[in-house]
Amino acid sequence: MSQLNNGSLIIETAKVVELDDGYATVECVSKSACGSCGSAEHCGNSAIAKAFPTRTHQLKVKLTDSVELGDQIELGLVAKNMLQSALLVYLLPLIMLIAGAGIGKWLNQQIMAGDWLIALSAFSGLLLGFLSVRLLARYFIHHSRYRPRMLSRQS
């Protein structure tokens, strides 16, 4: 999402593509952060970002104003919740990987099985971390505070 508003909301513009009983399916375009600074024409990262197509994401939001198909609306997401989600997605598998490796090392010292046990244990921890993220995502998806909400209709 594109900008911060007063440090508390992340604001993004989306296009209404479908209407359904008080809800709208909206489409947001992912933009690369590269290309917006003054050094964009001389930067390798900017060139790589231009080579890949922009991606669109569709999501369903509850309407707070009347809209029609094709209208542009502003969506808001609490920045703190976005940060918590990012930390969960990136840090939990990493922590589980390290914990798995530690357990594997401890087991290896107890039974002298070899380094393959540490690698297997670390991989198992990583898998458990990814599965935990998936289960927690199912929990969070049902809480409205983690979903973007419609702020306004743009004219």
PDB file of C-alpha atoms in Angstrom:
ATOM      1  CA  MET A   1       0.000   0.000   0.000  1.00  0.00           C
ATOM      2  CA  SER A   2       1.279   3.364  -0.895  1.00  0.00           C
ATOM      3  CA  GLN A   3       1.383   6.045   1.793  1.00  0.00           C
ATOM      4  CA  LEU A   4       1.162   6.609   5.509  1.00  0.00           C
ATOM      5  CA  ASN A   5      -1.414   9.002   6.894  1.00  0.00           C
ATOM      6  CA  ASN A   6      -0.602  10.463  10.315  1.00  0.00           C
ATOM      7  CA  GLY A   7       1.492   7.375  11.057  1.00  0.00           C
ATOM      8  CA  SER A   8      -1.567   5.304  11.879  1.00  0.00           C
ATOM      9  CA  LEU A   9      -3.106   4.255   8.564  1.00  0.00           C
ATOM     10  CA  ILE A  10      -1.713   2.875   5.351  1.00  0.00           C
ATOM     11  CA  ILE A  11      -3.842   4.291   2.533  1.00  0.00           C
ATOM     12  CA  GLU A  12      -4.277   2.767  -0.931  1.00  0.00           C
ATOM     13  CA  THR A  13      -6.538   3.506  -3.875  1.00  0.00           C
ATOM     14  CA  ALA A  14      -8.499   0.613  -5.347  1.00  0.00           C
ATOM     15  CA  LYS A  15     -10.926   0.138  -8.236  1.00  0.00           C
ATOM     16  CA  VAL A  16     -14.354  -1.425  -7.661  1.00  0.00           C
ATOM     17  CA  VAL A  17     -14.736  -4.472  -9.939  1.00  0.00           C
ATOM     18  CA  GLU A  18     -17.775  -6.194  -8.389  1.00  0.00           C
ATOM     19  CA  LEU A  19     -20.643  -5.277  -6.051  1.00  0.00           C
ATOM     20  CA  ASP A  20     -22.389  -7.752  -3.764  1.00  0.00           C
ATOM     21  CA  ASP A  21     -24.904  -6.845  -1.017  1.00  0.00           C
ATOM     22  CA  GLY A  22     -23.027  -4.157   0.925  1.00  0.00           C
ATOM     23  CA  TYR A  23     -19.595  -5.441  -0.072  1.00  0.00           C
ATOM     24  CA  ALA A  24     -17.372  -4.633  -3.016  1.00  0.00           C
ATOM     25  CA  THR A  25     -14.617  -6.632  -4.626  1.00  0.00           C
ATOM     26  CA  VAL A  26     -11.832  -4.163  -5.301  1.00  0.00           C
ATOM     27  CA  GLU A  27      -8.603  -4.407  -7.235  1.00  0.00           C
ATOM     28  CA  CYS A  28      -5.318  -2.888  -6.075  1.00  0.00           C
ATOM     29  CA  VAL A  29      -2.162  -2.705  -8.143  1.00  0.00           C
ATOM     30  CA  SER A  30       1.140  -3.592  -6.468  1.00  0.00           C
ATOM     31  CA  LYS A  31       3.737  -0.984  -7.246  1.00  0.00           C
ATOM     32  CA  SER A  32       7.446  -1.396  -6.782  1.00  0.00           C
ATOM     33  CA  ALA A  33       9.092   1.055  -4.405  1.00  0.00           C
ATOM     34  CA  CYS A  34      11.935   1.368  -6.888  1.00  0.00           C
ATOM     35  CA  GLY A  35      11.713   4.087  -9.491  1.00  0.00           C
ATOM     36  CA  SER A  36      10.379   6.799  -7.228  1.00  0.00           C
ATOM     37  CA  CYS A  37      13.661   8.320  -6.049  1.00  0.00           C
ATOM     38  CA  GLY A  38      15.945  10.747  -7.862  1.00  0.00           C
ATOM     39  CA  SER A  39      18.504   8.048  -8.712  1.00  0.00           C
ATOM     40  CA  ALA A  40      16.004   5.749 -10.430  1.00  0.00           C
ATOM     41  CA  GLU A  41      17.478   6.115 -13.924  1.00  0.00           C
ATOM     42  CA  HIS A  42      20.942   5.099 -12.713  1.00  0.00           C
ATOM     43  CA  CYS A  43      19.910   2.328 -10.330  1.00  0.00           C
ATOM     44  CA  GLY A  44      20.045  -1.380 -11.118  1.00  0.00           C
ATOM     45  CA  ASN A  45      17.197  -2.201  -8.734  1.00  0.00           C
ATOM     46  CA  SER A  46      14.938   0.229 -10.592  1.00  0.00           C
ATOM     47  CA  ALA A  47      15.752  -1.446 -13.912  1.00  0.00           C
ATOM     48  CA  ILE A  48      14.920  -4.862 -12.472  1.00  0.00           C
ATOM     49  CA  ALA A  49      11.628  -3.556 -11.020  1.00  0.00           C
ATOM     50  CA  LYS A  50      10.608  -2.210 -14.433  1.00  0.00           C
ATOM     51  CA  ALA A  51      11.273  -5.603 -16.034  1.00  0.00           C
ATOM     52  CA  PHE A  52       8.615  -7.342 -13.957  1.00  0.00           C
ATOM     53  CA  PRO A  53       4.945  -6.659 -14.558  1.00  0.00           C
ATOM     54  CA  THR A  54       2.810  -5.023 -11.885  1.00  0.00           C
ATOM     55  CA  ARG A  55       0.552  -7.411  -9.993  1.00  0.00           C
ATOM     56  CA  THR A  56      -3.074  -6.865  -9.119  1.00  0.00           C
ATOM     57  CA  HIS A  57      -4.753  -8.085  -5.952  1.00  0.00           C
ATOM     58  CA  GLN A  58      -8.475  -8.461  -5.419  1.00  0.00           C
ATOM     59  CA  LEU A  59     -10.101  -8.306  -2.025  1.00  0.00           C
ATOM     60  CA  LYS A  60     -13.551  -7.859  -0.578  1.00  0.00           C
ATOM     61  CA  VAL A  61     -14.329  -4.814   1.563  1.00  0.00           C
ATOM     62  CA  LYS A  62     -17.445  -3.649   3.366  1.00  0.00           C
ATOM     63  CA  LEU A  63     -18.895  -0.511   1.789  1.00  0.00           C
ATOM     64  CA  THR A  64     -19.345   2.640   3.860  1.00  0.00           C
ATOM     65  CA  ASP A  65     -20.585   4.751   0.923  1.00  0.00           C
ATOM     66  CA  SER A  66     -22.507   4.083  -2.279  1.00  0.00           C
ATOM     67  CA  VAL A  67     -20.261   3.156  -5.192  1.00  0.00           C
ATOM     68  CA  GLU A  68     -20.613   1.936  -8.752  1.00  0.00           C
ATOM     69  CA  LEU A  69     -18.501  -0.433 -10.822  1.00  0.00           C
ATOM     70  CA  GLY A  70     -15.288   1.246 -11.908  1.00  0.00           C
ATOM     71  CA  ASP A  71     -15.262   3.793  -9.053  1.00  0.00           C
ATOM     72  CA  GLN A  72     -12.000   4.490  -7.263  1.00  0.00           C
ATOM     73  CA  ILE A  73     -12.140   4.172  -3.478  1.00  0.00           C
ATOM     74  CA  GLU A  74      -9.608   4.711  -0.705  1.00  0.00           C
ATOM     75  CA  LEU A  75      -8.810   1.768   1.542  1.00  0.00           C
ATOM     76  CA  GLY A  76      -7.142   2.047   4.916  1.00  0.00           C
ATOM     77  CA  LEU A  77      -5.274  -0.483   7.007  1.00  0.00           C
ATOM     78  CA  VAL A  78      -3.886   0.193  10.478  1.00  0.00           C
ATOM     79  CA  ALA A  79      -0.093   0.356  10.108  1.00  0.00           C
ATOM     80  CA  LYS A  80       0.487  -1.427  13.440  1.00  0.00           C
ATOM     81  CA  ASN A  81      -1.537  -4.421  12.246  1.00  0.00           C
ATOM     82  CA  MET A  82       0.394  -4.526   8.976  1.00  0.00           C
ATOM     83  CA  LEU A  83       3.668  -4.526  10.918  1.00  0.00           C
ATOM     84  CA  GLN A  84       2.442  -7.302  13.220  1.00  0.00           C
ATOM     85  CA  SER A  85       1.447  -9.395  10.210  1.00  0.00           C
ATOM     86  CA  ALA A  86       4.816  -8.883   8.534  1.00  0.00           C
ATOM     87  CA  LEU A  87       6.667  -9.814  11.712  1.00  0.00           C
ATOM     88  CA  LEU A  88       4.572 -12.948  12.040  1.00  0.00           C
ATOM     89  CA  VAL A  89       5.128 -14.040   8.444  1.00  0.00           C
ATOM     90  CA  TYR A  90       8.880 -13.423   8.432  1.00  0.00           C
ATOM     91  CA  LEU A  91      10.051 -13.994  11.990  1.00  0.00           C
ATOM     92  CA  LEU A  92       8.032 -16.999  13.156  1.00  0.00           C
ATOM     93  CA  PRO A  93       9.464 -19.422  10.545  1.00  0.00           C
ATOM     94  CA  LEU A  94      12.968 -18.075  11.207  1.00  0.00           C
ATOM     95  CA  ILE A  95      12.622 -18.523  14.962  1.00  0.00           C
ATOM     96  CA  MET A  96      11.247 -22.029  14.460  1.00  0.00           C
ATOM     97  CA  LEU A  97      14.155 -22.860  12.116  1.00  0.00           C
ATOM     98  CA  ILE A  98      16.688 -21.761  14.747  1.00  0.00           C
ATOM     99  CA  ALA A  99      14.814 -23.583  17.517  1.00  0.00           C
ATOM    100  CA  GLY A 100      14.695 -26.736  15.395  1.00  0.00           C
ATOM    101  CA  ALA A 101      18.429 -26.531  14.748  1.00  0.00           C
ATOM    102  CA  GLY A 102      19.060 -26.077  18.482  1.00  0.00           C
ATOM    103  CA  ILE A 103      16.931 -29.102  19.328  1.00  0.00           C
ATOM    104  CA  GLY A 104      18.710 -31.081  16.620  1.00  0.00           C
ATOM    105  CA  LYS A 105      22.113 -30.110  18.010  1.00  0.00           C
ATOM    106  CA  TRP A 106      21.056 -31.118  21.508  1.00  0.00           C
ATOM    107  CA  LEU A 107      19.720 -34.459  20.218  1.00  0.00           C
ATOM    108  CA  ASN A 108      22.926 -34.981  18.243  1.00  0.00           C
ATOM    109  CA  GLN A 109      24.988 -34.528  21.406  1.00  0.00           C
ATOM    110  CA  GLN A 110      22.785 -37.059  23.227  1.00  0.00           C
ATOM    111  CA  ILE A 111      22.741 -39.842  20.622  1.00  0.00           C
ATOM    112  CA  MET A 112      25.673 -38.942  18.289  1.00  0.00           C
ATOM    113  CA  ALA A 113      23.579 -39.361  15.142  1.00  0.00           C
ATOM    114  CA  GLY A 114      25.470 -36.934  12.877  1.00  0.00           C
ATOM    115  CA  ASP A 115      24.887 -33.543  11.315  1.00  0.00           C
ATOM    116  CA  TRP A 116      22.005 -34.834   9.217  1.00  0.00           C
ATOM    117  CA  LEU A 117      19.904 -34.837  12.416  1.00  0.00           C
ATOM    118  CA  ILE A 118      20.555 -31.115  12.929  1.00  0.00           C
ATOM    119  CA  ALA A 119      19.624 -30.362   9.306  1.00  0.00           C
ATOM    120  CA  LEU A 120      16.473 -32.491   9.504  1.00  0.00           C
ATOM    121  CA  SER A 121      15.465 -30.917  12.785  1.00  0.00           C
ATOM    122  CA  ALA A 122      16.058 -27.389  11.442  1.00  0.00           C
ATOM    123  CA  PHE A 123      13.997 -28.148   8.327  1.00  0.00           C
ATOM    124  CA  SER A 124      11.232 -29.623  10.503  1.00  0.00           C
ATOM    125  CA  GLY A 125      11.240 -26.444  12.598  1.00  0.00           C
ATOM    126  CA  LEU A 126      10.984 -24.326   9.454  1.00  0.00           C
ATOM    127  CA  LEU A 127       8.050 -26.403   8.187  1.00  0.00           C
ATOM    128  CA  LEU A 128       6.349 -26.121  11.561  1.00  0.00           C
ATOM    129  CA  GLY A 129       6.896 -22.346  11.421  1.00  0.00           C
ATOM    130  CA  PHE A 130       5.253 -22.091   7.985  1.00  0.00           C
ATOM    131  CA  LEU A 131       2.322 -24.250   9.108  1.00  0.00           C
ATOM    132  CA  SER A 132       1.915 -22.079  12.212  1.00  0.00           C
ATOM    133  CA  VAL A 133       1.818 -18.942  10.053  1.00  0.00           C
ATOM    134  CA  ARG A 134      -0.839 -20.531   7.847  1.00  0.00           C
ATOM    135  CA  LEU A 135      -2.992 -21.469  10.854  1.00  0.00           C
ATOM    136  CA  LEU A 136      -2.589 -18.039  12.437  1.00  0.00           C
ATOM    137  CA  ALA A 137      -3.487 -16.386   9.111  1.00  0.00           C
ATOM    138  CA  ARG A 138      -6.783 -18.304   9.135  1.00  0.00           C
ATOM    139  CA  TYR A 139      -7.412 -16.956  12.621  1.00  0.00           C
ATOM    140  CA  PHE A 140      -6.552 -13.358  11.704  1.00  0.00           C
ATOM    141  CA  ILE A 141      -8.613 -13.338   8.503  1.00  0.00           C
ATOM    142  CA  HIS A 142     -11.806 -13.477  10.579  1.00  0.00           C
ATOM    143  CA  HIS A 143     -10.922 -10.368  12.597  1.00  0.00           C
ATOM    144  CA  SER A 144     -12.053  -7.106  11.023  1.00  0.00           C
ATOM    145  CA  ARG A 145      -9.144  -5.120  12.452  1.00  0.00           C
ATOM    146  CA  TYR A 146      -6.753  -6.994  10.153  1.00  0.00           C
ATOM    147  CA  ARG A 147      -8.801  -6.293   7.019  1.00  0.00           C
ATOM    148  CA  PRO A 148      -8.628  -3.084   5.020  1.00  0.00           C
ATOM    149  CA  ARG A 149     -11.676  -0.860   5.297  1.00  0.00           C
ATOM    150  CA  MET A 150     -13.206   1.639   2.925  1.00  0.00           C
ATOM    151  CA  LEU A 151     -12.367   5.190   3.893  1.00  0.00           C
ATOM    152  CA  SER A 152     -13.926   7.218   1.081  1.00  0.00           C
ATOM    153  CA  ARG A 153     -15.031   7.305  -2.516  1.00  0.00           C
ATOM    154  CA  GLN A 154     -12.825   9.330  -4.813  1.00  0.00           C
ATOM    155  CA  SER A 155     -14.554  11.601  -7.263  1.00  0.00           C
TER     156      SER A 155
END
